């Protein structure tokens, strides 16, 4: 309750921002990682490492693709998840809209935030607006989901960083 009103108030206070993300809670009320840095070869590697070595998170999470903490405070980020992404119409038009050609599923939100940032807009994570997200509830095989995720990461890398990094990504 109140998440729409909260986001509208945040958007009114931040005309410099074109994209906004809400705080997401999972079905049990835990905070979901829903904002982060643009992926690079190093940040993707660190993200995978930090999932298995949580003691290193405080020292290295600033270099990881996804943020592990800070979901209680408003802040500018590189991207917010499409599970709850608010975007101004003018920003969407300047960024060229959603890329439904190169992305089937996953990373279309990161791609849109990347292109919005290239137009000069900021991306803001706003925890004042809180929603529930029932993550991975679509009837898709988990192996297929991971395949699509990895393919989309590769598409993002090739599209924005060039073919060499795109070829290095699967390594």
PDB file of C-alpha atoms in Angstrom:
ATOM      1  CA  UNK A   1       0.000   0.000   0.000  1.00  0.00           C
ATOM      2  CA  UNK A   2       1.196   3.496  -0.849  1.00  0.00           C
ATOM      3  CA  UNK A   3       3.971   2.394  -3.229  1.00  0.00           C
ATOM      4  CA  UNK A   4       2.574   4.260  -6.243  1.00  0.00           C
ATOM      5  CA  UNK A   5       2.119   7.489  -4.267  1.00  0.00           C
ATOM      6  CA  UNK A   6       5.635   7.157  -2.812  1.00  0.00           C
ATOM      7  CA  UNK A   7       7.192   6.707  -6.255  1.00  0.00           C
ATOM      8  CA  UNK A   8       5.280   9.650  -7.700  1.00  0.00           C
ATOM      9  CA  UNK A   9       6.568  11.810  -4.833  1.00  0.00           C
ATOM     10  CA  UNK A  10      10.159  10.635  -5.434  1.00  0.00           C
ATOM     11  CA  UNK A  11       9.852  11.320  -9.173  1.00  0.00           C
ATOM     12  CA  UNK A  12       8.511  14.828  -8.493  1.00  0.00           C
ATOM     13  CA  UNK A  13      11.506  15.570  -6.215  1.00  0.00           C
ATOM     14  CA  UNK A  14      14.033  14.277  -8.774  1.00  0.00           C
ATOM     15  CA  UNK A  15      13.396  15.761 -12.226  1.00  0.00           C
ATOM     16  CA  UNK A  16      17.009  14.932 -13.175  1.00  0.00           C
ATOM     17  CA  UNK A  17      16.202  11.227 -12.953  1.00  0.00           C
ATOM     18  CA  UNK A  18      14.544   9.413 -15.810  1.00  0.00           C
ATOM     19  CA  UNK A  19      14.387   5.862 -14.426  1.00  0.00           C
ATOM     20  CA  UNK A  20      13.357   4.732 -10.949  1.00  0.00           C
ATOM     21  CA  UNK A  21      13.314   1.402  -9.164  1.00  0.00           C
ATOM     22  CA  UNK A  22      11.299   0.356  -6.146  1.00  0.00           C
ATOM     23  CA  UNK A  23      12.441  -1.713  -3.200  1.00  0.00           C
ATOM     24  CA  UNK A  24      11.428  -5.309  -3.836  1.00  0.00           C
ATOM     25  CA  UNK A  25      10.558  -7.891  -1.228  1.00  0.00           C
ATOM     26  CA  UNK A  26      10.327 -11.594  -1.922  1.00  0.00           C
ATOM     27  CA  UNK A  27       7.394 -13.776  -0.862  1.00  0.00           C
ATOM     28  CA  UNK A  28       8.833 -14.136   2.652  1.00  0.00           C
ATOM     29  CA  UNK A  29       9.459 -10.402   3.086  1.00  0.00           C
ATOM     30  CA  UNK A  30      13.212 -10.507   2.447  1.00  0.00           C
ATOM     31  CA  UNK A  31      14.827  -7.787   0.351  1.00  0.00           C
ATOM     32  CA  UNK A  32      15.670  -8.774  -3.213  1.00  0.00           C
ATOM     33  CA  UNK A  33      18.842  -7.550  -4.907  1.00  0.00           C
ATOM     34  CA  UNK A  34      17.256  -5.278  -7.490  1.00  0.00           C
ATOM     35  CA  UNK A  35      19.831  -2.620  -8.424  1.00  0.00           C
ATOM     36  CA  UNK A  36      23.476  -2.551  -9.315  1.00  0.00           C
ATOM     37  CA  UNK A  37      26.376  -1.613 -11.546  1.00  0.00           C
ATOM     38  CA  UNK A  38      26.571  -2.267 -15.247  1.00  0.00           C
ATOM     39  CA  UNK A  39      28.046  -5.690 -15.926  1.00  0.00           C
ATOM     40  CA  UNK A  40      31.674  -6.009 -16.875  1.00  0.00           C
ATOM     41  CA  UNK A  41      33.803  -9.126 -17.012  1.00  0.00           C
ATOM     42  CA  UNK A  42      35.185  -8.300 -13.551  1.00  0.00           C
ATOM     43  CA  UNK A  43      31.836  -7.389 -11.965  1.00  0.00           C
ATOM     44  CA  UNK A  44      30.157 -10.584 -13.222  1.00  0.00           C
ATOM     45  CA  UNK A  45      33.020 -12.696 -11.882  1.00  0.00           C
ATOM     46  CA  UNK A  46      32.874 -10.923  -8.499  1.00  0.00           C
ATOM     47  CA  UNK A  47      29.101 -11.262  -8.320  1.00  0.00           C
ATOM     48  CA  UNK A  48      29.359 -15.016  -8.725  1.00  0.00           C
ATOM     49  CA  UNK A  49      32.241 -15.219  -6.240  1.00  0.00           C
ATOM     50  CA  UNK A  50      30.478 -13.122  -3.581  1.00  0.00           C
ATOM     51  CA  UNK A  51      27.365 -15.292  -3.738  1.00  0.00           C
ATOM     52  CA  UNK A  52      29.498 -18.141  -2.399  1.00  0.00           C
ATOM     53  CA  UNK A  53      31.833 -16.130  -0.140  1.00  0.00           C
ATOM     54  CA  UNK A  54      29.593 -13.700   1.751  1.00  0.00           C
ATOM     55  CA  UNK A  55      32.374 -12.708   4.166  1.00  0.00           C
ATOM     56  CA  UNK A  56      34.056 -10.875   1.264  1.00  0.00           C
ATOM     57  CA  UNK A  57      30.918  -8.885   0.378  1.00  0.00           C
ATOM     58  CA  UNK A  58      31.702  -5.796   2.499  1.00  0.00           C
ATOM     59  CA  UNK A  59      35.124  -5.384   0.887  1.00  0.00           C
ATOM     60  CA  UNK A  60      34.273  -6.196  -2.723  1.00  0.00           C
ATOM     61  CA  UNK A  61      30.594  -5.528  -3.349  1.00  0.00           C
ATOM     62  CA  UNK A  62      31.326  -2.072  -4.769  1.00  0.00           C
ATOM     63  CA  UNK A  63      32.929  -3.790  -7.739  1.00  0.00           C
ATOM     64  CA  UNK A  64      30.241  -6.445  -8.139  1.00  0.00           C
ATOM     65  CA  UNK A  65      27.426  -6.260 -10.668  1.00  0.00           C
ATOM     66  CA  UNK A  66      24.684  -6.473  -8.044  1.00  0.00           C
ATOM     67  CA  UNK A  67      24.566  -4.642  -4.771  1.00  0.00           C
ATOM     68  CA  UNK A  68      24.280  -6.674  -1.584  1.00  0.00           C
ATOM     69  CA  UNK A  69      23.493  -3.862   0.857  1.00  0.00           C
ATOM     70  CA  UNK A  70      22.105  -0.356   0.869  1.00  0.00           C
ATOM     71  CA  UNK A  71      18.533  -1.250   0.004  1.00  0.00           C
ATOM     72  CA  UNK A  72      17.241   0.913   2.835  1.00  0.00           C
ATOM     73  CA  UNK A  73      18.508   4.196   1.310  1.00  0.00           C
ATOM     74  CA  UNK A  74      17.726   6.177  -1.795  1.00  0.00           C
ATOM     75  CA  UNK A  75      20.665   6.379  -4.202  1.00  0.00           C
ATOM     76  CA  UNK A  76      21.706   6.661  -7.822  1.00  0.00           C
ATOM     77  CA  UNK A  77      22.614   3.334  -9.418  1.00  0.00           C
ATOM     78  CA  UNK A  78      23.501   2.108 -12.893  1.00  0.00           C
ATOM     79  CA  UNK A  79      20.397  -0.071 -13.299  1.00  0.00           C
ATOM     80  CA  UNK A  80      17.223  -1.165 -11.565  1.00  0.00           C
ATOM     81  CA  UNK A  81      15.385  -4.391 -12.266  1.00  0.00           C
ATOM     82  CA  UNK A  82      12.525  -4.510 -14.720  1.00  0.00           C
ATOM     83  CA  UNK A  83      10.461  -6.335 -12.090  1.00  0.00           C
ATOM     84  CA  UNK A  84       9.575  -2.810 -10.970  1.00  0.00           C
ATOM     85  CA  UNK A  85      11.040  -0.162 -13.223  1.00  0.00           C
ATOM     86  CA  UNK A  86       9.427   3.257 -13.496  1.00  0.00           C
ATOM     87  CA  UNK A  87      10.477   5.396 -16.455  1.00  0.00           C
ATOM     88  CA  UNK A  88       9.453   8.812 -17.681  1.00  0.00           C
ATOM     89  CA  UNK A  89       7.909   8.740 -21.155  1.00  0.00           C
ATOM     90  CA  UNK A  90      10.440  11.277 -22.468  1.00  0.00           C
ATOM     91  CA  UNK A  91      13.312   9.127 -21.162  1.00  0.00           C
ATOM     92  CA  UNK A  92      11.860   6.012 -22.765  1.00  0.00           C
ATOM     93  CA  UNK A  93      11.547   7.809 -26.094  1.00  0.00           C
ATOM     94  CA  UNK A  94      15.071   9.328 -25.930  1.00  0.00           C
ATOM     95  CA  UNK A  95      16.542   5.931 -25.042  1.00  0.00           C
ATOM     96  CA  UNK A  96      14.810   4.309 -28.000  1.00  0.00           C
ATOM     97  CA  UNK A  97      12.358   2.143 -26.052  1.00  0.00           C
ATOM     98  CA  UNK A  98      12.714  -1.467 -25.055  1.00  0.00           C
ATOM     99  CA  UNK A  99      14.991  -3.627 -27.198  1.00  0.00           C
ATOM    100  CA  UNK A 100      12.747  -6.553 -28.035  1.00  0.00           C
ATOM    101  CA  UNK A 101      14.941  -7.582 -30.961  1.00  0.00           C
ATOM    102  CA  UNK A 102      18.178  -8.473 -29.161  1.00  0.00           C
ATOM    103  CA  UNK A 103      16.746  -9.508 -25.787  1.00  0.00           C
ATOM    104  CA  UNK A 104      14.178 -12.264 -25.342  1.00  0.00           C
ATOM    105  CA  UNK A 105      14.310 -12.359 -21.573  1.00  0.00           C
ATOM    106  CA  UNK A 106      16.717 -10.888 -19.014  1.00  0.00           C
ATOM    107  CA  UNK A 107      18.983  -7.849 -19.336  1.00  0.00           C
ATOM    108  CA  UNK A 108      16.472  -5.829 -21.324  1.00  0.00           C
ATOM    109  CA  UNK A 109      16.077  -3.712 -18.169  1.00  0.00           C
ATOM    110  CA  UNK A 110      19.847  -3.252 -17.772  1.00  0.00           C
ATOM    111  CA  UNK A 111      20.090  -2.385 -21.469  1.00  0.00           C
ATOM    112  CA  UNK A 112      17.311   0.212 -21.170  1.00  0.00           C
ATOM    113  CA  UNK A 113      18.967   1.788 -18.107  1.00  0.00           C
ATOM    114  CA  UNK A 114      22.308   1.857 -19.950  1.00  0.00           C
ATOM    115  CA  UNK A 115      20.791   3.685 -22.911  1.00  0.00           C
ATOM    116  CA  UNK A 116      18.846   6.050 -20.614  1.00  0.00           C
ATOM    117  CA  UNK A 117      22.069   6.926 -18.809  1.00  0.00           C
ATOM    118  CA  UNK A 118      23.703   7.621 -22.188  1.00  0.00           C
ATOM    119  CA  UNK A 119      21.038  10.279 -22.811  1.00  0.00           C
ATOM    120  CA  UNK A 120      22.074  12.039 -19.594  1.00  0.00           C
ATOM    121  CA  UNK A 121      19.325  10.732 -17.300  1.00  0.00           C
ATOM    122  CA  UNK A 122      20.069   9.314 -13.899  1.00  0.00           C
ATOM    123  CA  UNK A 123      18.704   6.043 -12.526  1.00  0.00           C
ATOM    124  CA  UNK A 124      17.436   6.208  -8.948  1.00  0.00           C
ATOM    125  CA  UNK A 125      16.723   3.391  -6.522  1.00  0.00           C
ATOM    126  CA  UNK A 126      13.898   4.551  -4.232  1.00  0.00           C
ATOM    127  CA  UNK A 127      13.069   2.323  -1.234  1.00  0.00           C
ATOM    128  CA  UNK A 128      10.143   4.565  -0.240  1.00  0.00           C
ATOM    129  CA  UNK A 129       8.166   2.599  -2.838  1.00  0.00           C
ATOM    130  CA  UNK A 130       8.063  -1.058  -1.765  1.00  0.00           C
ATOM    131  CA  UNK A 131       6.499  -3.933  -3.683  1.00  0.00           C
ATOM    132  CA  UNK A 132       6.436  -7.714  -3.477  1.00  0.00           C
ATOM    133  CA  UNK A 133       8.094  -9.690  -6.260  1.00  0.00           C
ATOM    134  CA  UNK A 134       7.469 -13.393  -6.488  1.00  0.00           C
ATOM    135  CA  UNK A 135      10.800 -14.157  -8.170  1.00  0.00           C
ATOM    136  CA  UNK A 136      11.160 -17.084 -10.590  1.00  0.00           C
ATOM    137  CA  UNK A 137       7.520 -18.161 -10.343  1.00  0.00           C
ATOM    138  CA  UNK A 138       6.975 -18.623 -14.071  1.00  0.00           C
ATOM    139  CA  UNK A 139       6.849 -22.257 -15.151  1.00  0.00           C
ATOM    140  CA  UNK A 140      10.295 -22.303 -16.757  1.00  0.00           C
ATOM    141  CA  UNK A 141      12.952 -24.948 -16.235  1.00  0.00           C
ATOM    142  CA  UNK A 142      15.732 -23.459 -13.995  1.00  0.00           C
ATOM    143  CA  UNK A 143      18.391 -24.667 -16.438  1.00  0.00           C
ATOM    144  CA  UNK A 144      16.645 -22.872 -19.300  1.00  0.00           C
ATOM    145  CA  UNK A 145      16.360 -19.733 -17.161  1.00  0.00           C
ATOM    146  CA  UNK A 146      20.142 -19.750 -16.544  1.00  0.00           C
ATOM    147  CA  UNK A 147      20.825 -20.304 -20.236  1.00  0.00           C
ATOM    148  CA  UNK A 148      18.668 -17.314 -21.182  1.00  0.00           C
ATOM    149  CA  UNK A 149      20.350 -15.195 -18.503  1.00  0.00           C
ATOM    150  CA  UNK A 150      23.835 -16.023 -19.742  1.00  0.00           C
ATOM    151  CA  UNK A 151      22.855 -15.490 -23.374  1.00  0.00           C
ATOM    152  CA  UNK A 152      21.388 -12.093 -22.533  1.00  0.00           C
ATOM    153  CA  UNK A 153      24.491 -11.072 -20.580  1.00  0.00           C
ATOM    154  CA  UNK A 154      26.525 -11.901 -23.671  1.00  0.00           C
ATOM    155  CA  UNK A 155      24.187  -9.861 -25.870  1.00  0.00           C
ATOM    156  CA  UNK A 156      24.549  -6.892 -23.515  1.00  0.00           C
ATOM    157  CA  UNK A 157      28.342  -7.193 -23.514  1.00  0.00           C
ATOM    158  CA  UNK A 158      28.563  -7.369 -27.336  1.00  0.00           C
ATOM    159  CA  UNK A 159      26.025  -4.586 -27.858  1.00  0.00           C
ATOM    160  CA  UNK A 160      27.600  -2.066 -25.493  1.00  0.00           C
ATOM    161  CA  UNK A 161      31.248  -3.109 -25.134  1.00  0.00           C
ATOM    162  CA  UNK A 162      32.030  -4.642 -28.508  1.00  0.00           C
ATOM    163  CA  UNK A 163      32.572  -8.107 -29.979  1.00  0.00           C
ATOM    164  CA  UNK A 164      35.849  -8.851 -28.181  1.00  0.00           C
ATOM    165  CA  UNK A 165      34.384  -8.519 -24.689  1.00  0.00           C
ATOM    166  CA  UNK A 166      31.306 -10.340 -25.902  1.00  0.00           C
ATOM    167  CA  UNK A 167      33.487 -13.271 -26.945  1.00  0.00           C
ATOM    168  CA  UNK A 168      35.439 -13.180 -23.653  1.00  0.00           C
ATOM    169  CA  UNK A 169      32.301 -13.155 -21.513  1.00  0.00           C
ATOM    170  CA  UNK A 170      31.517 -16.921 -21.698  1.00  0.00           C
ATOM    171  CA  UNK A 171      35.025 -17.709 -20.469  1.00  0.00           C
TER     172      UNK A 171
END
